[in-house]
mmCIF file of the C-alpha atoms, coordinates in Angstrom:
data_MODEL
# 
_entry.id   MODEL 
# 
loop_
_atom_site.group_PDB 
_atom_site.id 
_atom_site.type_symbol 
_atom_site.label_atom_id 
_atom_site.label_alt_id 
_atom_site.label_comp_id 
_atom_site.label_asym_id 
_atom_site.label_entity_id 
_atom_site.label_seq_id 
_atom_site.pdbx_PDB_ins_code 
_atom_site.Cartn_x 
_atom_site.Cartn_y 
_atom_site.Cartn_z 
_atom_site.occupancy 
_atom_site.B_iso_or_equiv 
_atom_site.pdbx_formal_charge 
_atom_site.auth_seq_id 
_atom_site.auth_comp_id 
_atom_site.auth_asym_id 
_atom_site.auth_atom_id 
_atom_site.pdbx_PDB_model_num 
ATOM 1  C CA . MET A 1 1  ? 190.054 31.825  65.585 1.00 0.00 ? 1  MET A CA 1 
ATOM 2  C CA . MET A 1 2  ? 187.265 29.179  64.711 1.00 0.00 ? 2  MET A CA 1 
ATOM 3  C CA . ARG A 1 3  ? 189.543 27.893  61.978 1.00 0.00 ? 3  ARG A CA 1 
ATOM 4  C CA . LYS A 1 4  ? 192.505 27.594  64.646 1.00 0.00 ? 4  LYS A CA 1 
ATOM 5  C CA . HIS A 1 5  ? 190.325 25.299  66.998 1.00 0.00 ? 5  HIS A CA 1 
ATOM 6  C CA . PHE A 1 6  ? 188.843 23.523  63.606 1.00 0.00 ? 6  PHE A CA 1 
ATOM 7  C CA . LEU A 1 7  ? 192.137 22.211  62.725 1.00 0.00 ? 7  LEU A CA 1 
ATOM 8  C CA . LYS A 1 8  ? 193.639 21.260  66.276 1.00 0.00 ? 8  LYS A CA 1 
ATOM 9  C CA . GLU A 1 9  ? 190.385 19.284  66.664 1.00 0.00 ? 9  GLU A CA 1 
ATOM 10 C CA . LYS A 1 10 ? 191.033 17.666  63.391 1.00 0.00 ? 10 LYS A CA 1 
ATOM 11 C CA . ILE A 1 11 ? 194.644 16.904  64.521 1.00 0.00 ? 11 ILE A CA 1 
ATOM 12 C CA . GLU A 1 12 ? 193.943 15.399  67.718 1.00 0.00 ? 12 GLU A CA 1 
ATOM 13 C CA . ALA A 1 13 ? 191.385 13.361  66.239 1.00 0.00 ? 13 ALA A CA 1 
ATOM 14 C CA . GLY A 1 14 ? 193.621 12.235  63.626 1.00 0.00 ? 14 GLY A CA 1 
ATOM 15 C CA . PHE A 1 15 ? 195.999 11.419  66.622 1.00 0.00 ? 15 PHE A CA 1 
ATOM 16 C CA . GLU A 1 16 ? 193.260 9.268   68.269 1.00 0.00 ? 16 GLU A CA 1 
ATOM 17 C CA . GLU A 1 17 ? 192.272 7.419   65.291 1.00 0.00 ? 17 GLU A CA 1 
ATOM 18 C CA . GLU A 1 18 ? 196.260 6.153   64.543 1.00 0.00 ? 18 GLU A CA 1 
ATOM 19 C CA . ARG A 1 19 ? 196.317 5.208   68.345 1.00 0.00 ? 19 ARG A CA 1 
ATOM 20 C CA . GLU A 1 20 ? 193.647 3.363   67.970 1.00 0.00 ? 20 GLU A CA 1 
ATOM 21 C CA . LEU A 1 21 ? 195.276 1.706   64.953 1.00 0.00 ? 21 LEU A CA 1 
ATOM 22 C CA . LEU A 1 22 ? 198.417 0.852   66.658 1.00 0.00 ? 22 LEU A CA 1 
ATOM 23 C CA . GLU A 1 23 ? 196.428 -0.649  69.637 1.00 0.00 ? 23 GLU A CA 1 
ATOM 24 C CA . HIS A 1 24 ? 195.196 -3.235  67.347 1.00 0.00 ? 24 HIS A CA 1 
ATOM 25 C CA . GLU A 1 25 ? 197.234 -6.640  66.969 1.00 0.00 ? 25 GLU A CA 1 
ATOM 26 C CA . PRO A 1 26 ? 197.886 -7.287  63.576 1.00 0.00 ? 26 PRO A CA 1 
ATOM 27 C CA . GLU A 1 27 ? 195.868 -10.354 62.548 1.00 0.00 ? 27 GLU A CA 1 
ATOM 28 C CA . LYS A 1 28 ? 197.912 -13.497 62.226 1.00 0.00 ? 28 LYS A CA 1 
ATOM 29 C CA . LYS A 1 29 ? 198.126 -14.675 58.600 1.00 0.00 ? 29 LYS A CA 1 
ATOM 30 C CA . ALA A 1 30 ? 196.188 -18.149 57.755 1.00 0.00 ? 30 ALA A CA 1 
ATOM 31 C CA . LYS A 1 31 ? 199.374 -20.833 56.569 1.00 0.00 ? 31 LYS A CA 1 
ATOM 32 C CA . LEU A 1 32 ? 199.464 -21.646 53.388 1.00 0.00 ? 32 LEU A CA 1 
ATOM 33 C CA . PRO A 1 33 ? 198.355 -25.075 52.426 1.00 0.00 ? 33 PRO A CA 1 
ATOM 34 C CA . ALA A 1 34 ? 200.918 -27.499 51.817 1.00 0.00 ? 34 ALA A CA 1 
ATOM 35 C CA . LEU A 1 35 ? 200.411 -27.625 48.273 1.00 0.00 ? 35 LEU A CA 1 
ATOM 36 C CA . SER A 1 36 ? 201.737 -24.296 47.987 1.00 0.00 ? 36 SER A CA 1 
ATOM 37 C CA . TYR A 1 37 ? 205.239 -25.421 48.824 1.00 0.00 ? 37 TYR A CA 1 
ATOM 38 C CA . VAL A 1 38 ? 205.016 -28.577 46.823 1.00 0.00 ? 38 VAL A CA 1 
ATOM 39 C CA . ARG A 1 39 ? 203.883 -27.116 43.453 1.00 0.00 ? 39 ARG A CA 1 
ATOM 40 C CA . PRO A 1 40 ? 206.796 -25.256 43.179 1.00 0.00 ? 40 PRO A CA 1 
ATOM 41 C CA . VAL A 1 41 ? 209.253 -28.360 44.013 1.00 0.00 ? 41 VAL A CA 1 
ATOM 42 C CA . PHE A 1 42 ? 207.246 -30.719 41.801 1.00 0.00 ? 42 PHE A CA 1 
ATOM 43 C CA . PHE A 1 43 ? 207.312 -28.159 38.914 1.00 0.00 ? 43 PHE A CA 1 
ATOM 44 C CA . THR A 1 44 ? 211.091 -27.566 39.191 1.00 0.00 ? 44 THR A CA 1 
ATOM 45 C CA . ILE A 1 45 ? 211.719 -31.506 39.057 1.00 0.00 ? 45 ILE A CA 1 
ATOM 46 C CA . LEU A 1 46 ? 209.762 -31.771 36.223 1.00 0.00 ? 46 LEU A CA 1 
ATOM 47 C CA . LEU A 1 47 ? 211.093 -29.475 34.052 1.00 0.00 ? 47 LEU A CA 1 
ATOM 48 C CA . THR A 1 48 ? 214.974 -30.713 34.811 1.00 0.00 ? 48 THR A CA 1 
ATOM 49 C CA . VAL A 1 49 ? 213.873 -34.037 34.091 1.00 0.00 ? 49 VAL A CA 1 
ATOM 50 C CA . THR A 1 50 ? 212.108 -32.904 30.962 1.00 0.00 ? 50 THR A CA 1 
ATOM 51 C CA . LEU A 1 51 ? 215.536 -30.863 30.116 1.00 0.00 ? 51 LEU A CA 1 
ATOM 52 C CA . ILE A 1 52 ? 217.846 -33.970 30.905 1.00 0.00 ? 52 ILE A CA 1 
ATOM 53 C CA . ALA A 1 53 ? 215.352 -36.267 28.485 1.00 0.00 ? 53 ALA A CA 1 
ATOM 54 C CA . LEU A 1 54 ? 215.434 -33.730 25.905 1.00 0.00 ? 54 LEU A CA 1 
ATOM 55 C CA . ALA A 1 55 ? 219.421 -33.386 26.087 1.00 0.00 ? 55 ALA A CA 1 
ATOM 56 C CA . ILE A 1 56 ? 219.975 -37.236 26.079 1.00 0.00 ? 56 ILE A CA 1 
ATOM 57 C CA . ASN A 1 57 ? 217.430 -37.494 23.072 1.00 0.00 ? 57 ASN A CA 1 
ATOM 58 C CA . GLY A 1 58 ? 219.125 -35.155 21.470 1.00 0.00 ? 58 GLY A CA 1 
ATOM 59 C CA . TRP A 1 59 ? 222.297 -36.106 22.081 1.00 0.00 ? 59 TRP A CA 1 
ATOM 60 C CA . THR A 1 60 ? 221.636 -39.973 20.930 1.00 0.00 ? 60 THR A CA 1 
ATOM 61 C CA . ALA A 1 61 ? 220.032 -38.247 17.768 1.00 0.00 ? 61 ALA A CA 1 
ATOM 62 C CA . ILE A 1 62 ? 223.481 -36.529 16.880 1.00 0.00 ? 62 ILE A CA 1 
ATOM 63 C CA . LYS A 1 63 ? 225.304 -39.717 17.317 1.00 0.00 ? 63 LYS A CA 1 
ATOM 64 C CA . PHE A 1 64 ? 222.918 -41.327 15.368 1.00 0.00 ? 64 PHE A CA 1 
ATOM 65 C CA . PHE A 1 65 ? 223.430 -39.258 12.758 1.00 0.00 ? 65 PHE A CA 1 
ATOM 66 C CA . MET A 1 66 ? 227.257 -39.251 12.817 1.00 0.00 ? 66 MET A CA 1 
ATOM 67 C CA . THR A 1 67 ? 227.742 -42.977 12.613 1.00 0.00 ? 67 THR A CA 1 
ATOM 68 C CA . HIS A 1 68 ? 225.453 -43.364 9.383  1.00 0.00 ? 68 HIS A CA 1 
# 
């Protein structure tokens, strides 16, 4: 008998805790700094320009060795 009441009280306490958690509004997340948006774009542009320069230099070298 004691055990039944104990479990019932535990379950009710659990429901109360869950209700309290649900009542709390989720905290607003802090905005990301502008650098978080700029950095990936800057990295992509830098990587693209580097690869284009590498391709141009490679093509120039191939043309040079084909003509000489």
